[in-house]
Amino acid sequence: MINLEEKEDSKLYLEANYETIKRYPFVLDLYMQELWKDQGGDQSKLFEALHICPSTYLYCNVGDLCFQNGNIKEAKQYYLTALWMAPKYLTSKYKLFLLYYGVKDYYRARNVGYEILSATYKIRDTQTLRMLADVKNRLKKIEYCSDTQGVILDKNDSVNPEISSIDVL
């Protein structure tokens, strides 16, 4: 286990050698993931990393950043891009579900939630189970919400990554 002092030393090393690290996309991707977890993300480097080594993980993180800053349309585009890159990646679908749920677009939230629950996922850790349980619980709340009673889901309103022209909120 790495102690706090070693972690700080490694951060300082990585910061000092960032120009060299960004020449190696795989290492840069790992670096940005760790930086995002520990510090909430360095925005300028995160956007730069997207151009150097685009990954679903980084697109989800940028979507989170946009969502936190209140830029819902941009966050949705980043989540949809992550979903397009890896259609079976649960995290990007889950974050898109949370976005719709957060802005009270229950129609789309239900659609995405049902897609999440109907798919099969390889259970790698408890995070997958927690996401699935959260979707299930939030869908139950949506079912009792008066805004969505009687709504029939439209087959055309799908999270299929090939359909990237879904109306933005």
mmCIF file with all atom_site columns, C-alpha atoms in Angstrom:
data_model
loop_
_atom_site.group_PDB
_atom_site.id
_atom_site.type_symbol
_atom_site.label_atom_id
_atom_site.label_alt_id
_atom_site.label_comp_id
_atom_site.label_asym_id
_atom_site.label_entity_id
_atom_site.label_seq_id
_atom_site.pdbx_PDB_ins_code
_atom_site.Cartn_x
_atom_site.Cartn_y
_atom_site.Cartn_z
_atom_site.occupancy
_atom_site.B_iso_or_equiv
_atom_site.pdbx_formal_charge
_atom_site.auth_seq_id
_atom_site.auth_comp_id
_atom_site.auth_asym_id
_atom_site.auth_atom_id
_atom_site.pdbx_PDB_model_num
ATOM 1   C CA . MET A 1 1   ? 0.000   0.000  0.000   1.00 0.00 ? 1   MET A CA 1
ATOM 2   C CA . ILE A 1 2   ? 1.297   3.422  -0.934  1.00 0.00 ? 2   ILE A CA 1
ATOM 3   C CA . ASN A 1 3   ? 1.321   5.929  1.884   1.00 0.00 ? 3   ASN A CA 1
ATOM 4   C CA . LEU A 1 4   ? 0.348   9.571  1.536   1.00 0.00 ? 4   LEU A CA 1
ATOM 5   C CA . GLU A 1 5   ? 3.943   10.843 1.277   1.00 0.00 ? 5   GLU A CA 1
ATOM 6   C CA . GLU A 1 6   ? 4.778   8.450  -1.586  1.00 0.00 ? 6   GLU A CA 1
ATOM 7   C CA . LYS A 1 7   ? 1.580   9.458  -3.366  1.00 0.00 ? 7   LYS A CA 1
ATOM 8   C CA . GLU A 1 8   ? 2.509   13.149 -3.111  1.00 0.00 ? 8   GLU A CA 1
ATOM 9   C CA . ASP A 1 9   ? 6.014   12.393 -4.408  1.00 0.00 ? 9   ASP A CA 1
ATOM 10  C CA . SER A 1 10  ? 4.581   10.543 -7.405  1.00 0.00 ? 10  SER A CA 1
ATOM 11  C CA . LYS A 1 11  ? 2.217   13.444 -8.156  1.00 0.00 ? 11  LYS A CA 1
ATOM 12  C CA . LEU A 1 12  ? 5.136   15.886 -8.060  1.00 0.00 ? 12  LEU A CA 1
ATOM 13  C CA . TYR A 1 13  ? 7.135   13.637 -10.378 1.00 0.00 ? 13  TYR A CA 1
ATOM 14  C CA . LEU A 1 14  ? 4.279   13.331 -12.815 1.00 0.00 ? 14  LEU A CA 1
ATOM 15  C CA . GLU A 1 15  ? 3.639   17.081 -12.761 1.00 0.00 ? 15  GLU A CA 1
ATOM 16  C CA . ALA A 1 16  ? 7.312   17.829 -13.403 1.00 0.00 ? 16  ALA A CA 1
ATOM 17  C CA . ASN A 1 17  ? 7.483   15.347 -16.292 1.00 0.00 ? 17  ASN A CA 1
ATOM 18  C CA . TYR A 1 18  ? 4.094   15.976 -17.864 1.00 0.00 ? 18  TYR A CA 1
ATOM 19  C CA . GLU A 1 19  ? 5.523   16.985 -21.253 1.00 0.00 ? 19  GLU A CA 1
ATOM 20  C CA . THR A 1 20  ? 7.351   13.641 -21.512 1.00 0.00 ? 20  THR A CA 1
ATOM 21  C CA . ILE A 1 21  ? 4.400   11.626 -20.207 1.00 0.00 ? 21  ILE A CA 1
ATOM 22  C CA . LYS A 1 22  ? 1.985   13.004 -22.773 1.00 0.00 ? 22  LYS A CA 1
ATOM 23  C CA . ARG A 1 23  ? 4.067   11.384 -25.528 1.00 0.00 ? 23  ARG A CA 1
ATOM 24  C CA . TYR A 1 24  ? 2.836   8.004  -24.260 1.00 0.00 ? 24  TYR A CA 1
ATOM 25  C CA . PRO A 1 25  ? -0.960  7.934  -24.563 1.00 0.00 ? 25  PRO A CA 1
ATOM 26  C CA . PHE A 1 26  ? -1.500  4.888  -22.362 1.00 0.00 ? 26  PHE A CA 1
ATOM 27  C CA . VAL A 1 27  ? 0.557   6.371  -19.527 1.00 0.00 ? 27  VAL A CA 1
ATOM 28  C CA . LEU A 1 28  ? -1.159  9.753  -19.977 1.00 0.00 ? 28  LEU A CA 1
ATOM 29  C CA . ASP A 1 29  ? -4.578  8.097  -19.757 1.00 0.00 ? 29  ASP A CA 1
ATOM 30  C CA . LEU A 1 30  ? -3.629  6.399  -16.494 1.00 0.00 ? 30  LEU A CA 1
ATOM 31  C CA . TYR A 1 31  ? -2.163  9.630  -15.162 1.00 0.00 ? 31  TYR A CA 1
ATOM 32  C CA . MET A 1 32  ? -5.319  11.608 -15.939 1.00 0.00 ? 32  MET A CA 1
ATOM 33  C CA . GLN A 1 33  ? -7.509  8.957  -14.314 1.00 0.00 ? 33  GLN A CA 1
ATOM 34  C CA . GLU A 1 34  ? -5.505  9.168  -11.101 1.00 0.00 ? 34  GLU A CA 1
ATOM 35  C CA . LEU A 1 35  ? -5.317  12.956 -11.202 1.00 0.00 ? 35  LEU A CA 1
ATOM 36  C CA . TRP A 1 36  ? -9.081  13.134 -11.674 1.00 0.00 ? 36  TRP A CA 1
ATOM 37  C CA . LYS A 1 37  ? -9.743  10.807 -8.729  1.00 0.00 ? 37  LYS A CA 1
ATOM 38  C CA . ASP A 1 38  ? -7.426  12.612 -6.337  1.00 0.00 ? 38  ASP A CA 1
ATOM 39  C CA . GLN A 1 39  ? -7.939  16.262 -7.189  1.00 0.00 ? 39  GLN A CA 1
ATOM 40  C CA . GLY A 1 40  ? -11.270 16.425 -8.917  1.00 0.00 ? 40  GLY A CA 1
ATOM 41  C CA . GLY A 1 41  ? -9.458  16.838 -12.202 1.00 0.00 ? 41  GLY A CA 1
ATOM 42  C CA . ASP A 1 42  ? -7.156  19.435 -13.656 1.00 0.00 ? 42  ASP A CA 1
ATOM 43  C CA . GLN A 1 43  ? -9.423  20.918 -16.290 1.00 0.00 ? 43  GLN A CA 1
ATOM 44  C CA . SER A 1 44  ? -6.847  22.207 -18.750 1.00 0.00 ? 44  SER A CA 1
ATOM 45  C CA . LYS A 1 45  ? -4.868  18.967 -18.774 1.00 0.00 ? 45  LYS A CA 1
ATOM 46  C CA . LEU A 1 46  ? -8.024  16.891 -18.935 1.00 0.00 ? 46  LEU A CA 1
ATOM 47  C CA . PHE A 1 47  ? -9.176  18.606 -22.147 1.00 0.00 ? 47  PHE A CA 1
ATOM 48  C CA . GLU A 1 48  ? -5.666  18.333 -23.579 1.00 0.00 ? 48  GLU A CA 1
ATOM 49  C CA . ALA A 1 49  ? -5.572  14.619 -22.745 1.00 0.00 ? 49  ALA A CA 1
ATOM 50  C CA . LEU A 1 50  ? -8.833  14.100 -24.663 1.00 0.00 ? 50  LEU A CA 1
ATOM 51  C CA . HIS A 1 51  ? -7.095  15.202 -27.854 1.00 0.00 ? 51  HIS A CA 1
ATOM 52  C CA . ILE A 1 52  ? -4.009  13.087 -27.229 1.00 0.00 ? 52  ILE A CA 1
ATOM 53  C CA . CYS A 1 53  ? -5.595  9.863  -26.019 1.00 0.00 ? 53  CYS A CA 1
ATOM 54  C CA . PRO A 1 54  ? -9.385  9.869  -26.206 1.00 0.00 ? 54  PRO A CA 1
ATOM 55  C CA . SER A 1 55  ? -10.884 7.235  -23.932 1.00 0.00 ? 55  SER A CA 1
ATOM 56  C CA . THR A 1 56  ? -14.364 6.524  -22.640 1.00 0.00 ? 56  THR A CA 1
ATOM 57  C CA . TYR A 1 57  ? -13.149 7.126  -19.098 1.00 0.00 ? 57  TYR A CA 1
ATOM 58  C CA . LEU A 1 58  ? -11.853 10.608 -19.922 1.00 0.00 ? 58  LEU A CA 1
ATOM 59  C CA . TYR A 1 59  ? -14.976 11.508 -21.909 1.00 0.00 ? 59  TYR A CA 1
ATOM 60  C CA . CYS A 1 60  ? -17.110 10.521 -18.918 1.00 0.00 ? 60  CYS A CA 1
ATOM 61  C CA . ASN A 1 61  ? -14.937 12.653 -16.630 1.00 0.00 ? 61  ASN A CA 1
ATOM 62  C CA . VAL A 1 62  ? -15.245 15.684 -18.912 1.00 0.00 ? 62  VAL A CA 1
ATOM 63  C CA . GLY A 1 63  ? -19.000 15.058 -19.045 1.00 0.00 ? 63  GLY A CA 1
ATOM 64  C CA . ASP A 1 64  ? -19.042 15.051 -15.239 1.00 0.00 ? 64  ASP A CA 1
ATOM 65  C CA . LEU A 1 65  ? -17.140 18.327 -15.200 1.00 0.00 ? 65  LEU A CA 1
ATOM 66  C CA . CYS A 1 66  ? -19.603 19.928 -17.625 1.00 0.00 ? 66  CYS A CA 1
ATOM 67  C CA . PHE A 1 67  ? -22.570 18.594 -15.650 1.00 0.00 ? 67  PHE A CA 1
ATOM 68  C CA . GLN A 1 68  ? -21.144 20.006 -12.394 1.00 0.00 ? 68  GLN A CA 1
ATOM 69  C CA . ASN A 1 69  ? -20.676 23.391 -14.079 1.00 0.00 ? 69  ASN A CA 1
ATOM 70  C CA . GLY A 1 70  ? -24.284 23.338 -15.293 1.00 0.00 ? 70  GLY A CA 1
ATOM 71  C CA . ASN A 1 71  ? -23.518 22.819 -18.979 1.00 0.00 ? 71  ASN A CA 1
ATOM 72  C CA . ILE A 1 72  ? -26.045 20.038 -19.572 1.00 0.00 ? 72  ILE A CA 1
ATOM 73  C CA . LYS A 1 73  ? -25.931 20.012 -23.396 1.00 0.00 ? 73  LYS A CA 1
ATOM 74  C CA . GLU A 1 74  ? -22.168 19.650 -23.482 1.00 0.00 ? 74  GLU A CA 1
ATOM 75  C CA . ALA A 1 75  ? -22.191 16.975 -20.758 1.00 0.00 ? 75  ALA A CA 1
ATOM 76  C CA . LYS A 1 76  ? -24.731 14.982 -22.753 1.00 0.00 ? 76  LYS A CA 1
ATOM 77  C CA . GLN A 1 77  ? -22.537 15.144 -25.851 1.00 0.00 ? 77  GLN A CA 1
ATOM 78  C CA . TYR A 1 78  ? -19.507 13.868 -23.923 1.00 0.00 ? 78  TYR A CA 1
ATOM 79  C CA . TYR A 1 79  ? -21.522 10.984 -22.444 1.00 0.00 ? 79  TYR A CA 1
ATOM 80  C CA . LEU A 1 80  ? -22.921 10.098 -25.879 1.00 0.00 ? 80  LEU A CA 1
ATOM 81  C CA . THR A 1 81  ? -19.406 10.175 -27.346 1.00 0.00 ? 81  THR A CA 1
ATOM 82  C CA . ALA A 1 82  ? -18.191 7.835  -24.601 1.00 0.00 ? 82  ALA A CA 1
ATOM 83  C CA . LEU A 1 83  ? -21.164 5.588  -25.324 1.00 0.00 ? 83  LEU A CA 1
ATOM 84  C CA . TRP A 1 84  ? -20.375 5.644  -29.038 1.00 0.00 ? 84  TRP A CA 1
ATOM 85  C CA . MET A 1 85  ? -16.756 4.643  -28.312 1.00 0.00 ? 85  MET A CA 1
ATOM 86  C CA . ALA A 1 86  ? -17.773 1.687  -26.133 1.00 0.00 ? 86  ALA A CA 1
ATOM 87  C CA . PRO A 1 87  ? -21.501 0.867  -26.458 1.00 0.00 ? 87  PRO A CA 1
ATOM 88  C CA . LYS A 1 88  ? -21.410 -1.816 -23.769 1.00 0.00 ? 88  LYS A CA 1
ATOM 89  C CA . TYR A 1 89  ? -19.605 0.349  -21.205 1.00 0.00 ? 89  TYR A CA 1
ATOM 90  C CA . LEU A 1 90  ? -22.001 0.616  -18.263 1.00 0.00 ? 90  LEU A CA 1
ATOM 91  C CA . THR A 1 91  ? -20.523 3.767  -16.742 1.00 0.00 ? 91  THR A CA 1
ATOM 92  C CA . SER A 1 92  ? -21.274 6.006  -19.730 1.00 0.00 ? 92  SER A CA 1
ATOM 93  C CA . LYS A 1 93  ? -24.881 4.762  -19.901 1.00 0.00 ? 93  LYS A CA 1
ATOM 94  C CA . TYR A 1 94  ? -25.238 5.184  -16.149 1.00 0.00 ? 94  TYR A CA 1
ATOM 95  C CA . LYS A 1 95  ? -23.924 8.760  -16.252 1.00 0.00 ? 95  LYS A CA 1
ATOM 96  C CA . LEU A 1 96  ? -26.294 9.577  -19.120 1.00 0.00 ? 96  LEU A CA 1
ATOM 97  C CA . PHE A 1 97  ? -29.122 8.109  -17.025 1.00 0.00 ? 97  PHE A CA 1
ATOM 98  C CA . LEU A 1 98  ? -28.096 10.298 -14.059 1.00 0.00 ? 98  LEU A CA 1
ATOM 99  C CA . LEU A 1 99  ? -27.982 13.358 -16.311 1.00 0.00 ? 99  LEU A CA 1
ATOM 100 C CA . TYR A 1 100 ? -31.538 12.791 -17.538 1.00 0.00 ? 100 TYR A CA 1
ATOM 101 C CA . TYR A 1 101 ? -32.718 11.987 -14.033 1.00 0.00 ? 101 TYR A CA 1
ATOM 102 C CA . GLY A 1 102 ? -30.983 15.071 -12.634 1.00 0.00 ? 102 GLY A CA 1
ATOM 103 C CA . VAL A 1 103 ? -32.686 17.440 -15.075 1.00 0.00 ? 103 VAL A CA 1
ATOM 104 C CA . LYS A 1 104 ? -36.024 15.652 -14.559 1.00 0.00 ? 104 LYS A CA 1
ATOM 105 C CA . ASP A 1 105 ? -36.219 14.330 -18.111 1.00 0.00 ? 105 ASP A CA 1
ATOM 106 C CA . TYR A 1 106 ? -37.880 11.184 -16.820 1.00 0.00 ? 106 TYR A CA 1
ATOM 107 C CA . TYR A 1 107 ? -38.940 9.993  -20.236 1.00 0.00 ? 107 TYR A CA 1
ATOM 108 C CA . ARG A 1 108 ? -35.359 9.597  -21.449 1.00 0.00 ? 108 ARG A CA 1
ATOM 109 C CA . ALA A 1 109 ? -34.148 8.511  -18.015 1.00 0.00 ? 109 ALA A CA 1
ATOM 110 C CA . ARG A 1 110 ? -36.638 5.627  -18.090 1.00 0.00 ? 110 ARG A CA 1
ATOM 111 C CA . ASN A 1 111 ? -35.548 4.654  -21.580 1.00 0.00 ? 111 ASN A CA 1
ATOM 112 C CA . VAL A 1 112 ? -31.855 4.614  -20.683 1.00 0.00 ? 112 VAL A CA 1
ATOM 113 C CA . GLY A 1 113 ? -32.562 2.908  -17.354 1.00 0.00 ? 113 GLY A CA 1
ATOM 114 C CA . TYR A 1 114 ? -34.468 0.089  -19.021 1.00 0.00 ? 114 TYR A CA 1
ATOM 115 C CA . GLU A 1 115 ? -31.661 -0.351 -21.553 1.00 0.00 ? 115 GLU A CA 1
ATOM 116 C CA . ILE A 1 116 ? -29.178 -0.606 -18.687 1.00 0.00 ? 116 ILE A CA 1
ATOM 117 C CA . LEU A 1 117 ? -31.231 -3.178 -16.808 1.00 0.00 ? 117 LEU A CA 1
ATOM 118 C CA . SER A 1 118 ? -32.018 -5.267 -19.878 1.00 0.00 ? 118 SER A CA 1
ATOM 119 C CA . ALA A 1 119 ? -28.370 -5.652 -20.918 1.00 0.00 ? 119 ALA A CA 1
ATOM 120 C CA . THR A 1 120 ? -25.993 -8.205 -19.462 1.00 0.00 ? 120 THR A CA 1
ATOM 121 C CA . TYR A 1 121 ? -22.768 -7.048 -17.886 1.00 0.00 ? 121 TYR A CA 1
ATOM 122 C CA . LYS A 1 122 ? -19.737 -8.841 -16.631 1.00 0.00 ? 122 LYS A CA 1
ATOM 123 C CA . ILE A 1 123 ? -19.718 -8.183 -12.898 1.00 0.00 ? 123 ILE A CA 1
ATOM 124 C CA . ARG A 1 124 ? -16.143 -7.154 -12.172 1.00 0.00 ? 124 ARG A CA 1
ATOM 125 C CA . ASP A 1 125 ? -16.622 -5.336 -8.903  1.00 0.00 ? 125 ASP A CA 1
ATOM 126 C CA . THR A 1 126 ? -19.213 -3.956 -6.531  1.00 0.00 ? 126 THR A CA 1
ATOM 127 C CA . GLN A 1 127 ? -19.353 -0.679 -8.445  1.00 0.00 ? 127 GLN A CA 1
ATOM 128 C CA . THR A 1 128 ? -21.260 -2.426 -11.243 1.00 0.00 ? 128 THR A CA 1
ATOM 129 C CA . LEU A 1 129 ? -23.723 -3.855 -8.734  1.00 0.00 ? 129 LEU A CA 1
ATOM 130 C CA . ARG A 1 130 ? -24.159 -0.454 -7.069  1.00 0.00 ? 130 ARG A CA 1
ATOM 131 C CA . MET A 1 131 ? -24.860 1.251  -10.401 1.00 0.00 ? 131 MET A CA 1
ATOM 132 C CA . LEU A 1 132 ? -27.442 -1.370 -11.358 1.00 0.00 ? 132 LEU A CA 1
ATOM 133 C CA . ALA A 1 133 ? -29.120 -1.126 -7.937  1.00 0.00 ? 133 ALA A CA 1
ATOM 134 C CA . ASP A 1 134 ? -29.190 2.679  -8.146  1.00 0.00 ? 134 ASP A CA 1
ATOM 135 C CA . VAL A 1 135 ? -30.812 2.555  -11.591 1.00 0.00 ? 135 VAL A CA 1
ATOM 136 C CA . LYS A 1 136 ? -33.419 0.124  -10.282 1.00 0.00 ? 136 LYS A CA 1
ATOM 137 C CA . ASN A 1 137 ? -34.212 2.331  -7.266  1.00 0.00 ? 137 ASN A CA 1
ATOM 138 C CA . ARG A 1 138 ? -34.443 5.511  -9.309  1.00 0.00 ? 138 ARG A CA 1
ATOM 139 C CA . LEU A 1 139 ? -36.683 3.809  -11.878 1.00 0.00 ? 139 LEU A CA 1
ATOM 140 C CA . LYS A 1 140 ? -39.059 2.846  -9.069  1.00 0.00 ? 140 LYS A CA 1
ATOM 141 C CA . LYS A 1 141 ? -39.244 6.514  -8.059  1.00 0.00 ? 141 LYS A CA 1
ATOM 142 C CA . ILE A 1 142 ? -39.906 7.531  -11.651 1.00 0.00 ? 142 ILE A CA 1
ATOM 143 C CA . GLU A 1 143 ? -42.749 5.021  -11.915 1.00 0.00 ? 143 GLU A CA 1
ATOM 144 C CA . TYR A 1 144 ? -44.579 6.822  -9.091  1.00 0.00 ? 144 TYR A CA 1
ATOM 145 C CA . CYS A 1 145 ? -43.907 10.292 -10.439 1.00 0.00 ? 145 CYS A CA 1
ATOM 146 C CA . SER A 1 146 ? -47.001 11.935 -11.871 1.00 0.00 ? 146 SER A CA 1
ATOM 147 C CA . ASP A 1 147 ? -44.961 13.502 -14.696 1.00 0.00 ? 147 ASP A CA 1
ATOM 148 C CA . THR A 1 148 ? -44.360 10.162 -16.390 1.00 0.00 ? 148 THR A CA 1
ATOM 149 C CA . GLN A 1 149 ? -47.559 8.210  -15.770 1.00 0.00 ? 149 GLN A CA 1
ATOM 150 C CA . GLY A 1 150 ? -49.005 6.918  -18.995 1.00 0.00 ? 150 GLY A CA 1
ATOM 151 C CA . VAL A 1 151 ? -45.878 7.572  -21.032 1.00 0.00 ? 151 VAL A CA 1
ATOM 152 C CA . ILE A 1 152 ? -45.092 4.858  -23.557 1.00 0.00 ? 152 ILE A CA 1
ATOM 153 C CA . LEU A 1 153 ? -41.462 4.593  -24.503 1.00 0.00 ? 153 LEU A CA 1
ATOM 154 C CA . ASP A 1 154 ? -40.792 5.272  -28.148 1.00 0.00 ? 154 ASP A CA 1
ATOM 155 C CA . LYS A 1 155 ? -38.508 2.823  -29.953 1.00 0.00 ? 155 LYS A CA 1
ATOM 156 C CA . ASN A 1 156 ? -36.950 5.739  -31.833 1.00 0.00 ? 156 ASN A CA 1
ATOM 157 C CA . ASP A 1 157 ? -35.751 7.449  -28.638 1.00 0.00 ? 157 ASP A CA 1
ATOM 158 C CA . SER A 1 158 ? -32.858 5.114  -28.013 1.00 0.00 ? 158 SER A CA 1
ATOM 159 C CA . VAL A 1 159 ? -29.412 5.394  -26.494 1.00 0.00 ? 159 VAL A CA 1
ATOM 160 C CA . ASN A 1 160 ? -28.045 3.576  -29.506 1.00 0.00 ? 160 ASN A CA 1
ATOM 161 C CA . PRO A 1 161 ? -24.732 5.315  -30.192 1.00 0.00 ? 161 PRO A CA 1
ATOM 162 C CA . GLU A 1 162 ? -25.502 5.352  -33.906 1.00 0.00 ? 162 GLU A CA 1
ATOM 163 C CA . ILE A 1 163 ? -28.364 7.735  -33.162 1.00 0.00 ? 163 ILE A CA 1
ATOM 164 C CA . SER A 1 164 ? -26.332 10.763 -32.177 1.00 0.00 ? 164 SER A CA 1
ATOM 165 C CA . SER A 1 165 ? -28.924 13.313 -33.245 1.00 0.00 ? 165 SER A CA 1
ATOM 166 C CA . ILE A 1 166 ? -31.168 12.942 -30.192 1.00 0.00 ? 166 ILE A CA 1
ATOM 167 C CA . ASP A 1 167 ? -32.619 16.349 -29.379 1.00 0.00 ? 167 ASP A CA 1
ATOM 168 C CA . VAL A 1 168 ? -30.405 18.094 -26.885 1.00 0.00 ? 168 VAL A CA 1
ATOM 169 C CA . LEU A 1 169 ? -32.268 19.401 -23.858 1.00 0.00 ? 169 LEU A CA 1
#
